[in-house]
XYZ file of C-alpha atoms in Angstrom:
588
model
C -11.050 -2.126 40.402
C -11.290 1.496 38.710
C -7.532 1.316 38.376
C -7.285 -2.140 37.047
C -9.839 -0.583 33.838
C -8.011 2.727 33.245
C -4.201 1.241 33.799
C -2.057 0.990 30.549
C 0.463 -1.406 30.299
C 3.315 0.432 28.841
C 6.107 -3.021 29.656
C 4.198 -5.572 27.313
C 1.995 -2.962 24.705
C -1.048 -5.036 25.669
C -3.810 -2.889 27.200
C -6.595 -3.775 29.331
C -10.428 -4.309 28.351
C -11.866 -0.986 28.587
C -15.573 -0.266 28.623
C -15.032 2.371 25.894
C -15.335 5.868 25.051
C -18.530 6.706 26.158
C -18.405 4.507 29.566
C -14.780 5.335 30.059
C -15.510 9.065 29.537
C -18.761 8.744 32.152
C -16.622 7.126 35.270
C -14.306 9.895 34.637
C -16.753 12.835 35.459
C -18.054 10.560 37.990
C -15.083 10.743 40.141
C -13.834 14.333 38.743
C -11.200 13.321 37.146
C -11.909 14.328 33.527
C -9.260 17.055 32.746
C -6.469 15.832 34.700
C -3.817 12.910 33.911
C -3.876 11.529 37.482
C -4.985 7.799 35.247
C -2.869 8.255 32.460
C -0.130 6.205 32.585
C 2.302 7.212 29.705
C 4.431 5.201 27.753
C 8.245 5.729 28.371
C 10.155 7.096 25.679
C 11.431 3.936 24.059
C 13.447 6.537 21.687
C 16.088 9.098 23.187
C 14.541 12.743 22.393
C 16.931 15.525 20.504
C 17.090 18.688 22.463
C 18.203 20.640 19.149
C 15.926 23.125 18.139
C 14.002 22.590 15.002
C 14.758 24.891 12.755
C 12.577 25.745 9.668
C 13.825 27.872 6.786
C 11.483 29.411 4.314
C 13.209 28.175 1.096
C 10.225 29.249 -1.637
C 12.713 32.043 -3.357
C 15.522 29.654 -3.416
C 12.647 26.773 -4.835
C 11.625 28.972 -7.548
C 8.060 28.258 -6.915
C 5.620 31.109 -6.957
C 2.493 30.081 -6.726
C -0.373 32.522 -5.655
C -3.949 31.298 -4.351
C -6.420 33.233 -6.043
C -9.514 33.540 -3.849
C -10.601 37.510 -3.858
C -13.516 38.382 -1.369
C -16.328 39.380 -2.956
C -18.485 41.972 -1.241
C -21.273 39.263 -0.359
C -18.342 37.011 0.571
C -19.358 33.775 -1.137
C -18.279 31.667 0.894
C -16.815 28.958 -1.110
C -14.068 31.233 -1.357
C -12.736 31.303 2.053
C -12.231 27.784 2.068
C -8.932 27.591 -0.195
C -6.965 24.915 -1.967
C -5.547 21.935 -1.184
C -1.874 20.949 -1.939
C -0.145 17.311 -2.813
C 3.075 15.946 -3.608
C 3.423 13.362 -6.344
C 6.267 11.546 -8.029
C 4.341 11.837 -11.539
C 7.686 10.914 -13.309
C 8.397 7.933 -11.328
C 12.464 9.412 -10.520
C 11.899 9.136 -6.705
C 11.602 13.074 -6.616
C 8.172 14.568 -4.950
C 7.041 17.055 -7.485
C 4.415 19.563 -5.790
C 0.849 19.603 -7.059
C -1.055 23.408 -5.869
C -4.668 23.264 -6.294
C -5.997 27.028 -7.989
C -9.021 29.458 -6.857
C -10.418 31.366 -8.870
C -12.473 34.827 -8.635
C -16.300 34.565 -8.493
C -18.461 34.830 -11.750
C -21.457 33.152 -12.160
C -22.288 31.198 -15.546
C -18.682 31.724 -16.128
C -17.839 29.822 -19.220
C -14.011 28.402 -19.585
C -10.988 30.718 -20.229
C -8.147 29.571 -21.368
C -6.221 32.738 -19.561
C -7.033 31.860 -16.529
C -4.736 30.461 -13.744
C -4.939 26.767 -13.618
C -3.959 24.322 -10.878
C -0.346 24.174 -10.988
C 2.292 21.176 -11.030
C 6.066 22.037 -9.962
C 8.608 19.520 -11.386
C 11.604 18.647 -8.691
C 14.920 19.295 -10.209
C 16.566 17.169 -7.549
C 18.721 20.506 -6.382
C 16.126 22.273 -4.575
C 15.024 23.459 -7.569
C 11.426 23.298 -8.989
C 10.184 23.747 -12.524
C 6.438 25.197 -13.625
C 5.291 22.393 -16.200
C 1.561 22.860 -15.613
C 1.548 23.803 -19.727
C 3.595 21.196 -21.059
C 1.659 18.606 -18.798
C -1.961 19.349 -19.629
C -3.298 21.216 -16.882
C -6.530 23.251 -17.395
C -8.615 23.466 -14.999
C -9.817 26.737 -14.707
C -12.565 25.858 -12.043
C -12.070 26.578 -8.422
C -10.159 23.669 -7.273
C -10.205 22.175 -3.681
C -9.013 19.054 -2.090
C -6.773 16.468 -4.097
C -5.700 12.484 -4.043
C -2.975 10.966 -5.325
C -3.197 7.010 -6.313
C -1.905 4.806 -9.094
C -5.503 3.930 -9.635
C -4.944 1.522 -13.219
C -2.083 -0.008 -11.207
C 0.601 0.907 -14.225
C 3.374 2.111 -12.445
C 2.177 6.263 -12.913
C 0.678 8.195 -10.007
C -2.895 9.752 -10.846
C -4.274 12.570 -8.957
C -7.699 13.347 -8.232
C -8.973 16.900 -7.976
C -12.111 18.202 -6.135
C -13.974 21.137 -7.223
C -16.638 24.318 -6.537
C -18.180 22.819 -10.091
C -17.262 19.230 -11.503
C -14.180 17.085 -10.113
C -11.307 16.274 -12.198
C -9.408 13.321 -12.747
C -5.878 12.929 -14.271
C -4.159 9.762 -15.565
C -1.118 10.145 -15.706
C -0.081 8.952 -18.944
C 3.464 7.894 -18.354
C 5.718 10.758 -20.443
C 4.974 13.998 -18.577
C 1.351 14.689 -19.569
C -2.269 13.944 -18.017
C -5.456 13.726 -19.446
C -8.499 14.557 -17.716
C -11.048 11.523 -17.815
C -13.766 12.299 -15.128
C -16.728 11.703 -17.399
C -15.386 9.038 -19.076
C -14.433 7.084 -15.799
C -17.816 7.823 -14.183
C -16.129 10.192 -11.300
C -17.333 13.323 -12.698
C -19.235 14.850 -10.208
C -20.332 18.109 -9.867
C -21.543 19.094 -6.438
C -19.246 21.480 -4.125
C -16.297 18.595 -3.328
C -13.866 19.372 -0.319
C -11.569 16.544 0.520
C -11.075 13.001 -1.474
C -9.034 10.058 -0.775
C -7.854 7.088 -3.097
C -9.082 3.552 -0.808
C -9.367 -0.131 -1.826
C -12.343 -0.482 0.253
C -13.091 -4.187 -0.532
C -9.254 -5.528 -1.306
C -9.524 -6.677 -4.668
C -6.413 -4.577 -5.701
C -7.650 -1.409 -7.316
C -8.293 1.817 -5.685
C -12.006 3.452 -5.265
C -12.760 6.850 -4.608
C -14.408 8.391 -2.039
C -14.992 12.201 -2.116
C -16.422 14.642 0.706
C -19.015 17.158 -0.306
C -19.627 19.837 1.529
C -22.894 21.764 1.240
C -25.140 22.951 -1.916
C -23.896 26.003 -3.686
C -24.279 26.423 -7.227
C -22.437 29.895 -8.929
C -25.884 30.389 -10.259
C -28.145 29.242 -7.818
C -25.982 31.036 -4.414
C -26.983 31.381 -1.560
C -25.860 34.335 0.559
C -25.432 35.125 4.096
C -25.758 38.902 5.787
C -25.149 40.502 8.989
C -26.594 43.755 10.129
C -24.022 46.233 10.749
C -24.832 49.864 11.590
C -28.220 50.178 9.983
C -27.010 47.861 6.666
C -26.618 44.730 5.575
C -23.084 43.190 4.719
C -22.327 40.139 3.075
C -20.273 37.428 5.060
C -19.064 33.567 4.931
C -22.333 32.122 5.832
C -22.643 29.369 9.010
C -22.126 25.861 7.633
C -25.416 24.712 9.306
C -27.406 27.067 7.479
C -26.758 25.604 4.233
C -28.052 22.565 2.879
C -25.945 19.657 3.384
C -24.364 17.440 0.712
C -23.835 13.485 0.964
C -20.447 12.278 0.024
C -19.868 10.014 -2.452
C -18.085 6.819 -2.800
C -16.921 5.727 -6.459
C -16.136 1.973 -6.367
C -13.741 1.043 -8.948
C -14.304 -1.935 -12.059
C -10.747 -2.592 -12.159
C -10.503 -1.594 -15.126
C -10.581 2.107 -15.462
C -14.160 2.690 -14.496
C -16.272 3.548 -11.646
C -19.411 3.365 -10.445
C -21.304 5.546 -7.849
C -21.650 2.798 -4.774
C -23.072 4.970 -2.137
C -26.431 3.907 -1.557
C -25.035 0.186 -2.469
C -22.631 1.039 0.378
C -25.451 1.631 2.548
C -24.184 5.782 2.990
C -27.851 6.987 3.006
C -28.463 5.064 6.498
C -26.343 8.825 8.180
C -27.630 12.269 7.500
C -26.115 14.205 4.854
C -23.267 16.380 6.749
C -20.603 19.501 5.738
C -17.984 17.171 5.220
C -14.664 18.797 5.053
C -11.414 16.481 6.044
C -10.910 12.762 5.231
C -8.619 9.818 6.011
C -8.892 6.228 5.436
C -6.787 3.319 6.863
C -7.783 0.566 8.960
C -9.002 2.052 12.143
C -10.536 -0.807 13.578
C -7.840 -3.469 13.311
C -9.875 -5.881 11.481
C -8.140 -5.981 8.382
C -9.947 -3.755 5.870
C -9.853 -0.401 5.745
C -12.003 2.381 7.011
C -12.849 5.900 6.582
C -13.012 9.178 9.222
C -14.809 12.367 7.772
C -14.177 15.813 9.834
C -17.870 17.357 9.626
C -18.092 21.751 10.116
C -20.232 22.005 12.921
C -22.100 18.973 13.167
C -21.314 15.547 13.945
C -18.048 13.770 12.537
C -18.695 10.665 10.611
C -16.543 7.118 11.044
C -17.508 4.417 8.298
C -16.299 1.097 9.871
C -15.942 -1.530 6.708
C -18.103 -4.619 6.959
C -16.509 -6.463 5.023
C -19.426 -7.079 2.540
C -19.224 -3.987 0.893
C -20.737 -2.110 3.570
C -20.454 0.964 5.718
C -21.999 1.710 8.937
C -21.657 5.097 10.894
C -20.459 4.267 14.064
C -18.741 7.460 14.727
C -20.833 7.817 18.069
C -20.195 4.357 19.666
C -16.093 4.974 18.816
C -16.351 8.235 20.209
C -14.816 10.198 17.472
C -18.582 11.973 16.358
C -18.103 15.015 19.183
C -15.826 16.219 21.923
C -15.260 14.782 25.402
C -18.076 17.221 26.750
C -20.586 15.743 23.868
C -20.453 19.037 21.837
C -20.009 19.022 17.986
C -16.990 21.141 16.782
C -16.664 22.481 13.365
C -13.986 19.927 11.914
C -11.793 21.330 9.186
C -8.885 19.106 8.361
C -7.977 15.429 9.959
C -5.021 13.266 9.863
C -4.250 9.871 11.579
C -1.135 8.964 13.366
C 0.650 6.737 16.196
C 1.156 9.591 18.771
C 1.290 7.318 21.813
C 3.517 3.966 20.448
C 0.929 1.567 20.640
C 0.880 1.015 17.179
C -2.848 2.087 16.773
C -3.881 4.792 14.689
C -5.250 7.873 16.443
C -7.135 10.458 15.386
C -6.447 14.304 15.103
C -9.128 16.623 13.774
C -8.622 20.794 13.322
C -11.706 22.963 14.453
C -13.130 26.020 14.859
C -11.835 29.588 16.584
C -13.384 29.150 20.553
C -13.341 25.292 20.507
C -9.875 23.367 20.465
C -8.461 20.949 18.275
C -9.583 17.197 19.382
C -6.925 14.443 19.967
C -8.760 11.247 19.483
C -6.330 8.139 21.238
C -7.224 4.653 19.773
C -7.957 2.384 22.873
C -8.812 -0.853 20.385
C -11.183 -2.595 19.372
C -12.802 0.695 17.571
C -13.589 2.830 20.390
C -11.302 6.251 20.741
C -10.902 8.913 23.674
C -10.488 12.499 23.124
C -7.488 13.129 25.659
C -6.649 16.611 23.712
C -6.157 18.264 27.177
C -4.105 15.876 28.302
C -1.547 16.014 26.039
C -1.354 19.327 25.649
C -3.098 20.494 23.194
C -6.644 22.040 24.035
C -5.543 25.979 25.128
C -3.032 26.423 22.789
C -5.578 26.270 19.954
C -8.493 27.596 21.707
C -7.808 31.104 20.147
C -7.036 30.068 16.961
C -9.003 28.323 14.026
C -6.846 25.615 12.528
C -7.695 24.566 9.179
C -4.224 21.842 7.402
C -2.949 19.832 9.791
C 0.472 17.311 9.441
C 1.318 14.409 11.954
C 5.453 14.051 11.106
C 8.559 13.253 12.595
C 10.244 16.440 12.171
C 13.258 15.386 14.445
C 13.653 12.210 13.673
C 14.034 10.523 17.181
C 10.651 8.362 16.178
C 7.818 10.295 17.631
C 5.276 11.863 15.499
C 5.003 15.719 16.055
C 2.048 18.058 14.804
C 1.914 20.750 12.777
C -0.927 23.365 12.319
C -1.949 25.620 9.345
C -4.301 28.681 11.385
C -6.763 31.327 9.586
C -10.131 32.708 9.852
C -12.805 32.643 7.253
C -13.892 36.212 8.503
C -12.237 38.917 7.699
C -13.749 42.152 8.821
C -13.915 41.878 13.016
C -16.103 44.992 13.361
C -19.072 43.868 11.245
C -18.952 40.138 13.120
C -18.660 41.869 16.436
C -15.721 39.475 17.533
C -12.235 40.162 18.230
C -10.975 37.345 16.223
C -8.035 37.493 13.921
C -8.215 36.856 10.335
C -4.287 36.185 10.095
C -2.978 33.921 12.615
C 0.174 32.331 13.091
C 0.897 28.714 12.733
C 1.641 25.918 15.515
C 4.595 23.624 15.546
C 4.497 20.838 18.178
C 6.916 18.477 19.470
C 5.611 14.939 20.880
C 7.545 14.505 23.988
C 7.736 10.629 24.089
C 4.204 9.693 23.307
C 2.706 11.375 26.417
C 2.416 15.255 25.650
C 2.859 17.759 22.965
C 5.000 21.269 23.508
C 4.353 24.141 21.189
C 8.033 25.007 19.903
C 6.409 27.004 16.996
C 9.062 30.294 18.720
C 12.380 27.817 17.499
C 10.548 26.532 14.465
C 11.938 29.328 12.641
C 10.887 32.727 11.258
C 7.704 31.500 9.714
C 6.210 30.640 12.550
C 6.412 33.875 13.672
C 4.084 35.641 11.120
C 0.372 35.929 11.196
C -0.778 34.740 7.932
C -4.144 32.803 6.806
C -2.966 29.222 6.622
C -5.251 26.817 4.673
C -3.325 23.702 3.456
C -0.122 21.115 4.062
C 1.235 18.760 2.904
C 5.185 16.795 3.755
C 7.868 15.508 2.091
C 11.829 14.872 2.320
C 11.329 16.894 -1.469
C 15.850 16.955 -1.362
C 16.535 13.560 0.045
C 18.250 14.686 2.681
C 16.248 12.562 5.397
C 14.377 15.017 6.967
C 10.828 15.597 6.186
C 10.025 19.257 4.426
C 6.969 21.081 4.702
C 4.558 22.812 2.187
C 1.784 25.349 3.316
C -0.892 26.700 1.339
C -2.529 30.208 2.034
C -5.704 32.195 1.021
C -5.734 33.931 -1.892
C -1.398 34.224 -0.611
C 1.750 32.585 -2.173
C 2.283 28.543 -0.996
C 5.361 28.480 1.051
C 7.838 25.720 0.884
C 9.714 25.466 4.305
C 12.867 23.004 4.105
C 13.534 20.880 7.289
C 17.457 21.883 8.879
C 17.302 20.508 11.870
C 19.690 18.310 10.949
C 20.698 16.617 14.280
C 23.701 14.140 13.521
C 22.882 11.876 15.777
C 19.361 11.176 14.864
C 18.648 8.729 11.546
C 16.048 8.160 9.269
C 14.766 5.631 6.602
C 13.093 5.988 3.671
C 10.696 3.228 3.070
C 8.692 2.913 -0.616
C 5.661 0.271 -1.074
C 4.603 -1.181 -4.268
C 1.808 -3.859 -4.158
C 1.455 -6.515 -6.407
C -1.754 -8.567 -4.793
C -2.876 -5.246 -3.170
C -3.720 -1.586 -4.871
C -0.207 -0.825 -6.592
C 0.422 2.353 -4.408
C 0.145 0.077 -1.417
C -2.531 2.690 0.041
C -3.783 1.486 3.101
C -0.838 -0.869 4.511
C 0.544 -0.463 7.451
C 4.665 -0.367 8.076
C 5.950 -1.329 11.753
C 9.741 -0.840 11.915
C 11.445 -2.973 15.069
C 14.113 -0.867 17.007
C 15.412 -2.753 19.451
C 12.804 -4.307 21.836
C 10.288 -1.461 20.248
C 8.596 -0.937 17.360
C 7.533 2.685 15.411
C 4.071 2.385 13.423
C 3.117 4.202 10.332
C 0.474 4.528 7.885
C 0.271 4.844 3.897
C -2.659 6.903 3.155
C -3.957 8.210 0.334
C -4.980 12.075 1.650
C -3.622 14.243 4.476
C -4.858 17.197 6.780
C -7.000 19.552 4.963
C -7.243 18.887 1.259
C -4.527 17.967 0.610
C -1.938 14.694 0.240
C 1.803 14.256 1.476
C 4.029 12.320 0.101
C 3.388 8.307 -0.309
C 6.878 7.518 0.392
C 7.227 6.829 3.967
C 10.691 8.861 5.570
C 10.611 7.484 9.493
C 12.922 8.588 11.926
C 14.552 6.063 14.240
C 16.171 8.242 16.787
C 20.075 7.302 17.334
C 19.296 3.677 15.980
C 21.897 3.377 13.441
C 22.219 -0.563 13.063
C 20.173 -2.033 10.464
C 16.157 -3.189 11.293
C 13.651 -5.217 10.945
C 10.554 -4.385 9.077
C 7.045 -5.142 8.814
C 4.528 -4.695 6.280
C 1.048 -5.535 6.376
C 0.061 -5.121 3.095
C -3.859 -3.686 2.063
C -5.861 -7.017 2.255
C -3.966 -8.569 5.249
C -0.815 -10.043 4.339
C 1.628 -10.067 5.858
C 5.458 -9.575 4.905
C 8.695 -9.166 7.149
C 12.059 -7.902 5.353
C 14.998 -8.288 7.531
C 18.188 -5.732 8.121
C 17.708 -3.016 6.186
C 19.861 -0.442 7.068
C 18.889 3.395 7.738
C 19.975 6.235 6.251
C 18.803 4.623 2.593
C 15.649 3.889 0.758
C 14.106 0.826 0.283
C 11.735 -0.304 -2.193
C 9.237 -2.995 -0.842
C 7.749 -4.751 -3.405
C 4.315 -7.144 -2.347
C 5.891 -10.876 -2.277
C 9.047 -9.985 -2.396
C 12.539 -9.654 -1.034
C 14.330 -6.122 -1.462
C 17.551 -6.137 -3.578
C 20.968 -5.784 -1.299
């Protein structure tokens, strides 16, 4: 009978009842079987895998972007500043070319007032020849406060993607005016707020076609009201990053949108203040549950994760500890840092994966329906090799193209001087590149992922593209107070195809955020997600590039669009990009 409740059914995609999470977790330790794989049955490989190396190839010189973080230490080591800046790609000119968005520190000064001579976020213009261009002047950017996580969203729904910017000090919002510039319209939206932001994401949380806001604070810090941590080292006191759960904890914010340009703070309305305030870090939305709206994951440092399940009605109910997803399989809380949602098994349900702390490991959370999720990181592979490190971005992408969703990982420490924290733990630590292996286990190939992944560095953010329209998703990575690196995808594998699939709602939000795209290959079918944030602060690409292994014959595709419609477009061929307009048939 055990069997008959823990058996997947890999030949028809249906699964079983389960009892849950939490009961499914319990009958596991009850018969000892909680690390091992002995009642995992995986999914065969419905895709052939490439046995080419993946080879990426640091192409930042040859990009002509230099962007440097600017974080310095200070001697107290505020601690804000060893949390970096996010990074986002955004077609802001509407030519189908990601341009690269690079969220700015900035050094510590309390009751700073503005300086124009200061480094500003910066936007990088694609060229189309691997090429980028510095326009952050021409296009209006000025914000000289130290900027976080971004979101980008065609929030007015005219054709122009906006961006969103969290901040240590008040957020930032840019329209996007249509001709190259932005104009910063926080206050005058109502989004302007002010306490320490980390992560944001663009949702329609109730379907009626525009986008709201929610935004992820993280504790209270204010440059003139700071609090600082110290540690006694040889008979004196030295300032270091303080421990998230000794700070006072900030409640995140959701901004529901008029539909016409304005928003309105709808937390309590929401019902938000029913959970605890938490240091809220990482966010994702998309429909989690399967019930047709759409649904949003916070990764918490240190304390429980959150998981706001959409009633339907406008509100939002924690249920992150009935799903599973608030702690680890042993019931300990981990210090989430970045989060991302994926198909890593085939199933076409989204899973979770959530970055954490130096000592614990990252956490795999499989969807196993009907909103309840299992953390099977050991099984697949993935809970020693990031024991020893502390993984902060974080990128679910098909890097080979044969239609499995690999994992990449951005690794640093927020403490930088060993011998005054009394642990042998490296600040500079070198990033993980995994390959899914058929939606049963991940490998770490970081030694053939090229010469980057062979430095130690302090990795903070991510973000992916195909930024030269080659069909092969690229790779940004942001660094502490340490130039963004722009690594270009050469695999390259003839064999293996791609296609390059673009929403545009009409009914729905007009960046489509929160649909979900199921491409039919054969007698199987790949799952993705259009989301409006990624990983740790940052936001990849909206246009969806998905790899479809050796299948080179045109396919069939799916789209259920935000709100629950439905829409099938037949044959379209790989190798090409499609625009999928709401309602409509694409142009042949």
């Amino acid at each position: 009978m055990l069997m008959s409740f823990v058996t997947r059914v890999p030949e028809t995609g249906v699964r079983p009842r389960r009892l849950g999470a939490i009961g499914h977790q319990i009958i596991l330790t009850a018969i000892g079987l909680t690390h091992s794989t002995a009642l995992l049955h995986p999914v065969e490989a419905a895709l052939p895998a490439t046995q080419n190396a993946t080879t990426f190839v640091n192409a930042t010189d040859e990009s002509r972007i230099q962007f440097v973080h600017n974080s310095p230490a200070t001697q107290d080591r505020h601690t804000h500043l060893a949390f970096g800046s996010g990074i986002g790609w955004v077609d802001f000119d509407h030519d189908d070319l990601p341009d690269l968005y690079a969220a700015q520190g900035v050094a510590f000064k309390p009751k700073r007032s503005p300086n124009p001579n200061l480094a500003s976020d910066c936007l990088y213009r694609n060229l189309g020849d691997g090429r980028f261009e510095d326009i952050s002047k021409v296009c209006g950017l000025n914000d000289n406060d130290y900027s976080m996580g971004l979101s980008v969203g065609d929030f007015d729904n005219d054709g122009f993607q906006d961006i969103h910017v969290t901040n240590f000090g008040r957020n930032r919002l840019l329209s996007n005016n249509g001709d190259g510039t932005f104009t910063e319209i926080a206050a005058a939206s109502g989004v302007a707020d002010t306490d320490f932001g980390a992560s944001c994401t663009w949702v329609d949380l109730n379907d009626d076609g525009s986008l709201d806001l929610f935004v992820v604070n993280y504790v209270k810090l204010d440059a003139n009201d700071y609090e600082l941590c110290t540690l006694e080292y040889k008979g004196k006191r030295h300032g270091i990053t303080c421990h998230p759960r000794s700070l006072l904890p900030t409640r995140d914010v959701l901004f529901r949108s008029h539909g016409d340009g304005q928003f309105s703070d709808a937390t309590l309305q929401a019902g938000m203040q029913r959970s605890p305030a938490a240091q809220g870090l990482g966010v994702l939305a998309t429909d989690l549950d399967a019930d047709g709206d759409i649904d949003v994951y916070v990764a918490n440092d240190s304390v429980a994760n959150d998981l706001w399940i959409n009633q339907g009605d406008g509100q939002l109910r924690n249920e992150a500890m009935l799903s599973g997803t608030a702690f680890n399989r042993a019931g300990r809380r981990e210090a989430g840092m970045g989060a991302v949602v994926g198909d890593v098994d085939g199933d076409g349900l989204p899973d979770l994966f959530v970055t954490n702390y130096y000592g614990e490991t990252n956490t795999l959370y499989r969807n196993e329906a009907a909103g309840l999720f299992l953390d099977v990181t050991d099984e697949f592979g993935l809970g020693s090799s990031s024991r020893l490190k502390l993984g902060f971005g974080t990128s679910l992408f098909d890097f080979d193209n044969d239609g499995w969703l690999d994992l990449f990982v951005a690794n640093g420490h927020v403490h930088d001087r060993r011998e005054i924290n009394g642990r042998d733990e490296p600040f500079a630590q070198r990033p993980q590149l995994f390959k899914n292996h058929g939606g049963r286990r991940f490998t770490d190939v970081s030694d053939s992922g090229g010469l980057y992944f062979q430095r130690h560095v302090v990795g903070r953010s991510c973000a992916v593209a195909d930024y030269d329209r080659d069909g092969w998703q690229d790779l940004a990575v942001g660094h502490l107070n340490s130039s963004l690196v722009l690594l270009h995808n050469q695999t390259h594998d003839t064999q293996m195809n791609s296609l390059r699939i673009e929403l545009v709602g009409v009914r729905s939000n007009r960046s489509a955020i929160g649909a979900v795209v199921n491409v039919r290959i054969g007698e199987n079918q790949l799952t993705r997600f259009r989301v409006g944030s990624s990983g740790y602060l940052s936001c990849d690409e909206g246009c969806l590039t998905i790899g479809v292994g050796t299948f080179g014959t045109p396919v069939d595709v799916t789209v259920r669009w935000p709100g629950g419609e439905s829409q099938t477009y037949r044959s379209l061929q790989t190798g090409r990009r499609h625009v999928l307009i709401q309602g409509r048939q694409p142009m042949q």
